[in-house]
Amino acid sequence: MSSSGDSGPAADFEALVGPHVDHLYRMAYRFTGRREEAEDLVQDLLVKLYPRVEELARVDQLRPWLTRVLYNQFVDQHRKRSRLRLWGSNEDPEDDRGDPFDRMASDNPGPERAVQDRFTQAQIEEALAQLSHEHRAVLALHDMEGYTLVEMTTILEVPTGTLKSRLHRARARIRRLLTEDGTF
Amino acid sequence: MSCETLREHLDDYLDGRLAEATERAVSEHLAECGACSRRLQEARDLQGALREMAVPPPSGDLLERAMQARARTARARRQMGALAAAASLLLAVAAGWLALDTRQDPLEGTRMVAVTPNQPEKVSLVFNSSERLEEVTLTVKVPEGVELAGYPNQRELSWRTTLEAGRNVLELPVILRSITERALAARLEHGDSRREFRLRLQPQEPEPTGGLSLTEGPAA
């Protein structure tokens, strides 16, 4: 795709990054759990990366590099939002997840569809939304997207041992949340 | 192996990361313990459910949108550069006004221009002054329902500069986001002197013509 028939840096950028955009959006959705947030995250990242096209061209394994930068941006935004949230501590935390209709896109299986026999997508989304961003990230990468712990060390910049125990705690936490929900 | 020990090994067992002997001990325990067997099945169900979690497709072409956003940002930066340069000129002229004329200027007050809503319109403020003046501050206040192109959330812009004598133009790339009239305010300050102007933006039907201009006449 070329947005405006650009040549030079714009064409180079599109050629370099274009093949990874779907993956970045997918990972952004895994991290955020919301389509709109995921789209904003990817768009912000692409705009920021555009001036760095020469640096991108020198990156050996671009996809994990991009995924790492995406994750770092997600964490930055998450922290900023957490600070802002101090002002709204009386707000209902449910409100923060936005309009429930946003989560019911027509091509989305929707909250009533069973994922496996035991769970619905809505129940798992709700449990995931209650996890810390670190726990959500390890579940997203390992249990949803099938990354190995070794691959994850590159993306999250955390040693394997730490990731392993983080994954263990994240699973325990989500099981507990689903148990409290009466699901597990 | 106790149930508690099994729970400690459950994730590694699921992921196939156990040493052979430990894995065999886990399997033997599972064969005998219904509760742990159910726990393993629940964990497997959850893993399967997580793998199946759907990702809705994006609402558009993200790369194209990013490239458009980048182009808008670059354009806005260029406009802002021009805006700052024009503002410097404007300040020079207005400073002359401020220094020389303490009366109520007949041109001071409110003017109106018609603009097409929801599209960038260049509104030019033209000032003439007779002398140079330094350290003048121009502040443009952008009301709700109006934005400066490329700066959707900027409600106030302020510059400090030296003004030169002569004719000076400030082009403001405004977008009227309202279907009702809004007023843009500009303030010039030099020392203890202050002049304020209001520019009413009146919505009109789209026209094929280009920018609009508001001209302020010569100072006293």
Tab-separated table of C-alpha atoms in Angstrom:
chain	number	residue	atom	x	y	z
A	1	MET	CA	0.000	0.000	0.000
A	2	SER	CA	1.220	3.472	-0.723
A	3	SER	CA	-0.953	6.134	0.842
A	4	SER	CA	-0.197	8.972	-1.510
A	5	GLY	CA	2.138	7.765	-4.176
A	6	ASP	CA	5.044	8.894	-2.040
A	7	SER	CA	8.520	7.878	-2.959
A	8	GLY	CA	11.711	8.065	-0.973
A	9	PRO	CA	11.444	7.831	2.810
A	10	ALA	CA	7.682	7.304	2.816
A	11	ALA	CA	7.895	4.407	0.375
A	12	ASP	CA	10.840	2.944	2.293
A	13	PHE	CA	8.927	3.224	5.530
A	14	GLU	CA	5.835	1.559	4.110
A	15	ALA	CA	7.895	-1.218	2.565
A	16	LEU	CA	9.724	-1.857	5.828
A	17	VAL	CA	6.879	-1.589	8.308
A	18	GLY	CA	3.864	-2.477	6.174
A	19	PRO	CA	4.295	-6.261	6.458
A	20	HIS	CA	4.254	-5.996	10.256
A	21	VAL	CA	1.270	-3.708	10.813
A	22	ASP	CA	-1.307	-6.487	11.158
A	23	HIS	CA	0.910	-8.210	13.699
A	24	LEU	CA	1.423	-4.969	15.614
A	25	TYR	CA	-2.306	-4.341	15.749
A	26	ARG	CA	-2.927	-7.905	16.903
A	27	MET	CA	-0.384	-7.526	19.703
A	28	ALA	CA	-1.715	-4.083	20.589
A	29	TYR	CA	-5.174	-5.582	20.920
A	30	ARG	CA	-3.800	-8.349	23.114
A	31	PHE	CA	-2.119	-5.780	25.358
A	32	THR	CA	-5.030	-3.350	25.581
A	33	GLY	CA	-8.107	-5.514	25.063
A	34	ARG	CA	-9.841	-2.730	23.135
A	35	ARG	CA	-9.867	-2.126	19.412
A	36	GLU	CA	-9.828	1.650	19.582
A	37	GLU	CA	-6.928	1.722	22.028
A	38	ALA	CA	-5.052	-0.815	19.952
A	39	GLU	CA	-5.500	1.257	16.796
A	40	ASP	CA	-4.329	4.420	18.554
A	41	LEU	CA	-1.332	2.598	19.994
A	42	VAL	CA	-0.249	1.345	16.569
A	43	GLN	CA	-0.874	4.660	14.850
A	44	ASP	CA	1.100	6.594	17.470
A	45	LEU	CA	3.929	4.116	17.134
A	46	LEU	CA	4.045	4.367	13.335
A	47	VAL	CA	4.052	8.160	13.423
A	48	LYS	CA	6.889	8.111	15.950
A	49	LEU	CA	8.886	5.584	13.948
A	50	TYR	CA	8.574	7.342	10.606
A	51	PRO	CA	11.530	9.704	11.126
A	52	ARG	CA	13.632	6.677	12.130
A	53	VAL	CA	13.296	4.877	8.809
A	54	GLU	CA	17.064	4.620	8.337
A	55	GLU	CA	17.448	3.048	11.751
A	56	LEU	CA	14.620	0.621	10.986
A	57	ALA	CA	16.362	-0.440	7.810
A	58	ARG	CA	19.368	-1.513	9.860
A	59	VAL	CA	17.386	-3.657	12.322
A	60	ASP	CA	18.107	-7.325	11.737
A	61	GLN	CA	14.904	-8.858	13.128
A	62	LEU	CA	12.354	-6.129	12.666
A	63	ARG	CA	9.215	-7.872	13.973
A	64	PRO	CA	10.441	-8.610	17.516
A	65	TRP	CA	12.071	-5.176	17.584
A	66	LEU	CA	8.795	-3.518	16.618
A	67	THR	CA	6.875	-5.641	19.107
A	68	ARG	CA	9.235	-4.563	21.860
A	69	VAL	CA	8.868	-0.887	20.967
A	70	LEU	CA	5.103	-1.348	20.856
A	71	TYR	CA	5.120	-2.938	24.289
A	72	ASN	CA	7.262	-0.137	25.708
A	73	GLN	CA	4.852	2.417	24.312
A	74	PHE	CA	1.928	0.513	25.786
A	75	VAL	CA	3.608	0.521	29.205
A	76	ASP	CA	4.339	4.255	28.952
A	77	GLN	CA	0.740	5.038	28.105
A	78	HIS	CA	-0.512	2.696	30.806
A	79	ARG	CA	1.621	4.481	33.411
A	80	LYS	CA	0.496	7.908	32.263
A	81	ARG	CA	-3.103	6.777	32.437
A	82	SER	CA	-2.551	5.320	35.897
A	83	ARG	CA	-1.256	8.672	37.102
A	84	LEU	CA	-4.233	10.463	35.607
A	85	ARG	CA	-6.547	7.971	37.209
A	86	LEU	CA	-5.527	9.301	40.628
A	87	TRP	CA	-7.856	12.211	39.944
A	88	GLY	CA	-10.758	9.957	39.255
A	89	SER	CA	-10.414	7.504	42.106
A	90	ASN	CA	-14.126	7.660	42.852
A	91	GLU	CA	-15.019	6.620	39.362
A	92	ASP	CA	-16.448	3.226	38.723
A	93	PRO	CA	-13.539	1.185	37.319
A	94	GLU	CA	-15.978	-0.451	34.928
A	95	ASP	CA	-16.339	2.893	33.170
A	96	ASP	CA	-12.707	2.869	32.172
A	97	ARG	CA	-13.305	0.101	29.697
A	98	GLY	CA	-15.493	2.366	27.646
A	99	ASP	CA	-18.678	1.780	25.815
A	100	PRO	CA	-19.571	-1.899	25.937
A	101	PHE	CA	-20.836	-1.629	22.371
A	102	ASP	CA	-17.247	-0.941	21.304
A	103	ARG	CA	-16.466	-4.469	22.320
A	104	MET	CA	-19.219	-5.981	20.249
A	105	ALA	CA	-18.065	-5.408	16.702
A	106	SER	CA	-20.032	-7.485	14.242
A	107	ASP	CA	-17.018	-9.553	13.356
A	108	ASN	CA	-16.227	-10.046	17.009
A	109	PRO	CA	-17.564	-13.299	18.363
A	110	GLY	CA	-19.255	-11.279	21.119
A	111	PRO	CA	-19.573	-11.903	24.802
A	112	GLU	CA	-21.982	-14.772	24.511
A	113	ARG	CA	-19.860	-16.959	22.330
A	114	ALA	CA	-18.289	-19.756	24.313
A	115	VAL	CA	-14.530	-20.006	24.029
A	116	GLN	CA	-14.044	-23.664	24.870
A	117	ASP	CA	-17.104	-24.988	26.659
A	118	ARG	CA	-16.314	-23.516	30.018
A	119	PHE	CA	-15.677	-19.846	29.258
A	120	THR	CA	-17.185	-16.997	27.336
A	121	GLN	CA	-15.022	-14.391	25.669
A	122	ALA	CA	-16.621	-11.730	27.858
A	123	GLN	CA	-15.706	-13.558	31.076
A	124	ILE	CA	-12.096	-13.896	30.024
A	125	GLU	CA	-11.892	-10.317	28.775
A	126	GLU	CA	-13.197	-9.148	32.110
A	127	ALA	CA	-10.633	-11.208	33.987
A	128	LEU	CA	-7.811	-10.047	31.700
A	129	ALA	CA	-8.834	-6.444	32.230
A	130	GLN	CA	-8.224	-6.843	35.955
A	131	LEU	CA	-4.645	-8.032	35.525
A	132	SER	CA	-1.596	-5.797	35.763
A	133	HIS	CA	-0.098	-4.890	32.413
A	134	GLU	CA	2.873	-7.177	33.129
A	135	HIS	CA	0.635	-10.176	33.762
A	136	ARG	CA	-1.527	-9.378	30.796
A	137	ALA	CA	1.534	-9.096	28.558
A	138	VAL	CA	2.963	-12.495	29.502
A	139	LEU	CA	-0.393	-14.202	28.995
A	140	ALA	CA	-0.837	-12.377	25.682
A	141	LEU	CA	2.544	-13.361	24.364
A	142	HIS	CA	2.859	-16.875	25.773
A	143	ASP	CA	-0.640	-18.285	26.125
A	144	MET	CA	-2.431	-16.398	23.363
A	145	GLU	CA	0.249	-15.892	20.732
A	146	GLY	CA	2.483	-18.850	21.475
A	147	TYR	CA	5.769	-17.028	22.049
A	148	THR	CA	8.430	-18.987	23.890
A	149	LEU	CA	9.967	-17.620	27.062
A	150	VAL	CA	13.243	-17.081	25.190
A	151	GLU	CA	11.485	-15.024	22.512
A	152	MET	CA	9.738	-13.066	25.221
A	153	THR	CA	13.006	-12.046	26.851
A	154	THR	CA	13.803	-10.029	23.729
A	155	ILE	CA	10.441	-8.315	23.674
A	156	LEU	CA	9.904	-7.640	27.363
A	157	GLU	CA	13.607	-7.277	28.211
A	158	VAL	CA	13.201	-9.454	31.291
A	159	PRO	CA	15.249	-12.600	32.107
A	160	THR	CA	13.701	-16.012	31.445
A	161	GLY	CA	13.509	-16.933	35.125
A	162	THR	CA	11.594	-13.781	35.945
A	163	LEU	CA	9.268	-14.362	33.012
A	164	LYS	CA	8.592	-17.911	34.104
A	165	SER	CA	7.559	-16.892	37.597
A	166	ARG	CA	5.583	-13.954	36.190
A	167	LEU	CA	3.717	-16.310	33.884
A	168	HIS	CA	3.029	-18.625	36.809
A	169	ARG	CA	1.609	-15.752	38.880
A	170	ALA	CA	-0.404	-14.391	35.961
A	171	ARG	CA	-2.042	-17.774	35.393
A	172	ALA	CA	-2.743	-18.205	39.088
A	173	ARG	CA	-4.302	-14.747	39.170
A	174	ILE	CA	-6.573	-15.241	36.200
A	175	ARG	CA	-7.653	-18.677	37.464
A	176	ARG	CA	-8.512	-17.081	40.772
A	177	LEU	CA	-10.482	-14.312	39.063
A	178	LEU	CA	-12.438	-16.823	37.023
A	179	THR	CA	-13.032	-18.915	40.151
A	180	GLU	CA	-14.405	-15.889	41.983
A	181	ASP	CA	-16.590	-15.330	38.949
A	182	GLY	CA	-17.900	-18.858	39.426
A	183	THR	CA	-16.475	-19.912	36.087
A	184	PHE	CA	-13.562	-22.090	37.105
B	1	MET	CA	3.822	-36.565	45.216
B	2	SER	CA	1.410	-34.442	47.242
B	3	CYS	CA	-1.383	-32.342	45.731
B	4	GLU	CA	0.450	-29.203	46.841
B	5	THR	CA	3.626	-30.237	45.037
B	6	LEU	CA	1.614	-31.051	41.965
B	7	ARG	CA	0.114	-27.560	41.985
B	8	GLU	CA	3.631	-26.139	41.990
B	9	HIS	CA	4.510	-28.183	38.896
B	10	LEU	CA	1.231	-27.734	37.088
B	11	ASP	CA	2.293	-24.926	34.735
B	12	ASP	CA	5.582	-26.551	33.822
B	13	TYR	CA	3.742	-29.800	33.211
B	14	LEU	CA	1.300	-28.010	30.909
B	15	ASP	CA	4.150	-26.350	29.046
B	16	GLY	CA	6.226	-29.548	28.829
B	17	ARG	CA	9.089	-28.040	30.777
B	18	LEU	CA	9.504	-30.678	33.479
B	19	ALA	CA	12.418	-33.045	33.807
B	20	GLU	CA	11.508	-36.575	32.820
B	21	ALA	CA	11.429	-37.974	36.361
B	22	THR	CA	9.265	-35.164	37.695
B	23	GLU	CA	6.934	-35.414	34.756
B	24	ARG	CA	6.501	-39.137	35.425
B	25	ALA	CA	5.747	-38.441	39.101
B	26	VAL	CA	3.146	-35.831	38.120
B	27	SER	CA	1.500	-38.220	35.680
B	28	GLU	CA	1.336	-40.955	38.315
B	29	HIS	CA	-0.267	-38.566	40.810
B	30	LEU	CA	-2.794	-37.376	38.244
B	31	ALA	CA	-3.788	-40.956	37.487
B	32	GLU	CA	-4.712	-41.457	41.131
B	33	CYS	CA	-6.075	-38.023	42.177
B	34	GLY	CA	-9.392	-36.871	40.760
B	35	ALA	CA	-9.135	-33.367	42.245
B	36	CYS	CA	-5.726	-32.698	40.678
B	37	SER	CA	-6.869	-34.249	37.434
B	38	ARG	CA	-9.799	-31.818	37.343
B	39	ARG	CA	-7.461	-28.945	38.156
B	40	LEU	CA	-5.241	-29.893	35.225
B	41	GLN	CA	-8.242	-30.067	32.910
B	42	GLU	CA	-9.412	-26.632	34.060
B	43	ALA	CA	-5.969	-25.211	33.396
B	44	ARG	CA	-5.965	-26.783	29.924
B	45	ASP	CA	-9.414	-25.369	29.221
B	46	LEU	CA	-8.227	-21.903	30.186
B	47	GLN	CA	-5.151	-22.181	27.981
B	48	GLY	CA	-7.326	-23.276	25.097
B	49	ALA	CA	-9.746	-20.444	25.726
B	50	LEU	CA	-6.940	-17.886	25.760
B	51	ARG	CA	-5.598	-19.233	22.461
B	52	GLU	CA	-9.051	-18.872	20.920
B	53	MET	CA	-9.665	-15.304	22.059
B	54	ALA	CA	-10.679	-13.402	18.949
B	55	VAL	CA	-9.087	-10.197	17.725
B	56	PRO	CA	-11.557	-7.927	15.919
B	57	PRO	CA	-10.136	-6.498	12.696
B	58	PRO	CA	-9.079	-2.844	12.769
B	59	SER	CA	-11.584	-0.289	11.551
B	60	GLY	CA	-9.365	0.818	8.657
B	61	ASP	CA	-5.923	0.748	7.091
B	62	LEU	CA	-3.695	1.632	10.040
B	63	LEU	CA	-0.593	2.301	7.967
B	64	GLU	CA	-2.446	4.638	5.659
B	65	ARG	CA	-3.983	6.447	8.615
B	66	ALA	CA	-0.588	6.806	10.253
B	67	MET	CA	0.923	8.212	7.071
B	68	GLN	CA	-1.914	10.708	6.800
B	69	ALA	CA	-1.466	11.676	10.449
B	70	ARG	CA	2.255	12.155	9.832
B	71	ALA	CA	1.538	14.380	6.824
B	72	ARG	CA	-0.919	16.430	8.876
B	73	THR	CA	1.657	16.852	11.638
B	74	ALA	CA	4.333	17.955	9.167
B	75	ARG	CA	1.915	20.407	7.556
B	76	ALA	CA	0.871	21.790	10.928
B	77	ARG	CA	4.513	22.304	11.880
B	78	ARG	CA	5.121	24.251	8.700
B	79	GLN	CA	2.006	26.334	9.323
B	80	MET	CA	3.077	26.949	12.884
B	81	GLY	CA	6.455	28.174	11.679
B	82	ALA	CA	4.751	30.591	9.298
B	83	LEU	CA	2.353	31.570	12.031
B	84	ALA	CA	5.162	32.410	14.420
B	85	ALA	CA	6.944	34.477	11.763
B	86	ALA	CA	3.766	36.329	10.908
B	87	ALA	CA	3.082	36.877	14.557
B	88	SER	CA	6.445	38.545	14.939
B	89	LEU	CA	5.537	41.011	12.232
B	90	LEU	CA	2.139	41.573	13.682
B	91	LEU	CA	3.573	42.280	17.073
B	92	ALA	CA	5.908	44.878	15.660
B	93	VAL	CA	3.063	46.837	14.123
B	94	ALA	CA	0.733	46.469	16.997
B	95	ALA	CA	3.449	47.632	19.325
B	96	GLY	CA	3.437	50.895	17.458
B	97	TRP	CA	-0.231	51.184	18.169
B	98	LEU	CA	0.241	50.413	21.750
B	99	ALA	CA	2.977	52.940	22.173
B	100	LEU	CA	1.354	55.783	20.296
B	101	ASP	CA	-2.328	55.489	20.819
B	102	THR	CA	-3.917	55.352	24.205
B	103	ARG	CA	-7.347	56.339	22.897
B	104	GLN	CA	-9.981	53.832	22.070
B	105	ASP	CA	-9.069	52.880	18.533
B	106	PRO	CA	-12.060	52.792	16.206
B	107	LEU	CA	-10.734	49.598	14.742
B	108	GLU	CA	-10.481	47.892	18.048
B	109	GLY	CA	-13.413	45.723	18.893
B	110	THR	CA	-15.180	42.971	17.075
B	111	ARG	CA	-15.029	42.003	13.411
B	112	MET	CA	-16.759	39.203	11.632
B	113	VAL	CA	-15.789	36.814	8.869
B	114	ALA	CA	-17.790	34.012	7.313
B	115	VAL	CA	-16.127	30.615	7.264
B	116	THR	CA	-17.157	27.176	6.105
B	117	PRO	CA	-17.476	24.852	9.081
B	118	ASN	CA	-15.267	21.792	9.450
B	119	GLN	CA	-12.614	22.776	6.979
B	120	PRO	CA	-9.420	24.791	7.414
B	121	GLU	CA	-9.836	28.459	6.529
B	122	LYS	CA	-7.086	31.023	6.528
B	123	VAL	CA	-8.129	34.095	8.401
B	124	SER	CA	-5.650	36.931	7.926
B	125	LEU	CA	-5.202	39.698	10.415
B	126	VAL	CA	-3.433	42.671	8.869
B	127	PHE	CA	-1.944	45.380	11.026
B	128	ASN	CA	-0.189	48.603	10.139
B	129	SER	CA	1.955	50.545	12.485
B	130	SER	CA	4.276	53.472	12.329
B	131	GLU	CA	7.103	52.440	14.578
B	132	ARG	CA	9.169	49.631	15.922
B	133	LEU	CA	8.358	48.217	19.320
B	134	GLU	CA	10.058	45.497	21.323
B	135	GLU	CA	8.810	42.978	23.854
B	136	VAL	CA	5.242	42.769	22.688
B	137	THR	CA	3.089	39.778	23.504
B	138	LEU	CA	0.359	38.483	21.246
B	139	THR	CA	-2.109	36.018	22.660
B	140	VAL	CA	-4.722	34.249	20.583
B	141	LYS	CA	-7.511	32.583	22.506
B	142	VAL	CA	-9.312	29.799	20.715
B	143	PRO	CA	-12.844	29.155	22.011
B	144	GLU	CA	-14.606	25.809	22.192
B	145	GLY	CA	-15.953	24.974	18.767
B	146	VAL	CA	-12.920	26.421	16.985
B	147	GLU	CA	-9.500	24.930	16.473
B	148	LEU	CA	-6.261	25.946	14.859
B	149	ALA	CA	-5.501	23.446	12.089
B	150	GLY	CA	-3.082	20.846	13.399
B	151	TYR	CA	-3.595	21.876	17.017
B	152	PRO	CA	-7.025	20.535	17.914
B	153	ASN	CA	-6.565	20.866	21.664
B	154	GLN	CA	-4.706	24.174	21.814
B	155	ARG	CA	-6.930	26.773	23.463
B	156	GLU	CA	-4.371	29.559	23.737
B	157	LEU	CA	-1.255	30.555	21.806
B	158	SER	CA	1.114	33.265	22.883
B	159	TRP	CA	4.196	34.854	21.332
B	160	ARG	CA	6.662	37.449	22.529
B	161	THR	CA	8.565	39.327	19.895
B	162	THR	CA	9.904	42.571	18.533
B	163	LEU	CA	7.649	44.525	16.187
B	164	GLU	CA	8.690	46.461	13.147
B	165	ALA	CA	6.956	49.380	11.547
B	166	GLY	CA	4.904	48.664	8.450
B	167	ARG	CA	2.186	46.331	7.254
B	168	ASN	CA	2.066	42.968	8.928
B	169	VAL	CA	-0.089	39.939	8.345
B	170	LEU	CA	-0.970	37.120	10.651
B	171	GLU	CA	-2.614	34.143	9.000
B	172	LEU	CA	-4.557	31.915	11.328
B	173	PRO	CA	-5.493	28.477	9.940
B	174	VAL	CA	-8.789	28.044	11.751
B	175	ILE	CA	-11.425	25.341	11.587
B	176	LEU	CA	-14.901	26.168	12.816
B	177	ARG	CA	-16.217	23.017	14.457
B	178	SER	CA	-19.536	24.513	15.347
B	179	ILE	CA	-22.668	25.292	13.371
B	180	THR	CA	-23.153	28.418	15.433
B	181	GLU	CA	-21.034	31.543	15.598
B	182	ARG	CA	-17.876	31.557	17.688
B	183	ALA	CA	-15.496	34.370	18.579
B	184	LEU	CA	-11.725	34.216	18.452
B	185	ALA	CA	-9.936	36.653	20.750
B	186	ALA	CA	-6.544	38.253	20.118
B	187	ARG	CA	-4.732	40.315	22.727
B	188	LEU	CA	-1.689	42.541	22.249
B	189	GLU	CA	0.309	43.622	25.261
B	190	HIS	CA	3.240	45.956	25.612
B	191	GLY	CA	4.289	47.175	29.002
B	192	ASP	CA	1.150	48.345	30.726
B	193	SER	CA	-0.755	48.756	27.472
B	194	ARG	CA	-3.169	46.157	26.244
B	195	ARG	CA	-5.412	45.915	23.181
B	196	GLU	CA	-7.988	43.240	22.575
B	197	PHE	CA	-9.795	42.195	19.432
B	198	ARG	CA	-12.548	39.739	18.831
B	199	LEU	CA	-13.071	38.025	15.567
B	200	ARG	CA	-16.490	36.484	15.092
B	201	LEU	CA	-16.495	33.395	12.918
B	202	GLN	CA	-19.834	33.101	11.225
B	203	PRO	CA	-20.653	29.694	9.692
B	204	GLN	CA	-21.535	29.752	6.009
B	205	GLU	CA	-22.342	27.250	3.281
B	206	PRO	CA	-19.276	25.837	1.471
B	207	GLU	CA	-17.958	28.012	-1.351
B	208	PRO	CA	-15.370	27.307	-4.024
B	209	THR	CA	-13.314	30.345	-3.003
B	210	GLY	CA	-10.147	30.134	-0.929
B	211	GLY	CA	-9.160	31.917	2.236
B	212	LEU	CA	-10.837	34.840	3.857
B	213	SER	CA	-9.239	37.846	5.333
B	214	LEU	CA	-9.878	40.381	7.961
B	215	THR	CA	-7.990	43.605	7.620
B	216	GLU	CA	-7.296	45.953	10.427
B	217	GLY	CA	-6.630	49.460	9.224
B	218	PRO	CA	-3.751	51.728	10.123
B	219	ALA	CA	-3.195	52.771	13.657
B	220	ALA	CA	-3.882	56.257	14.869
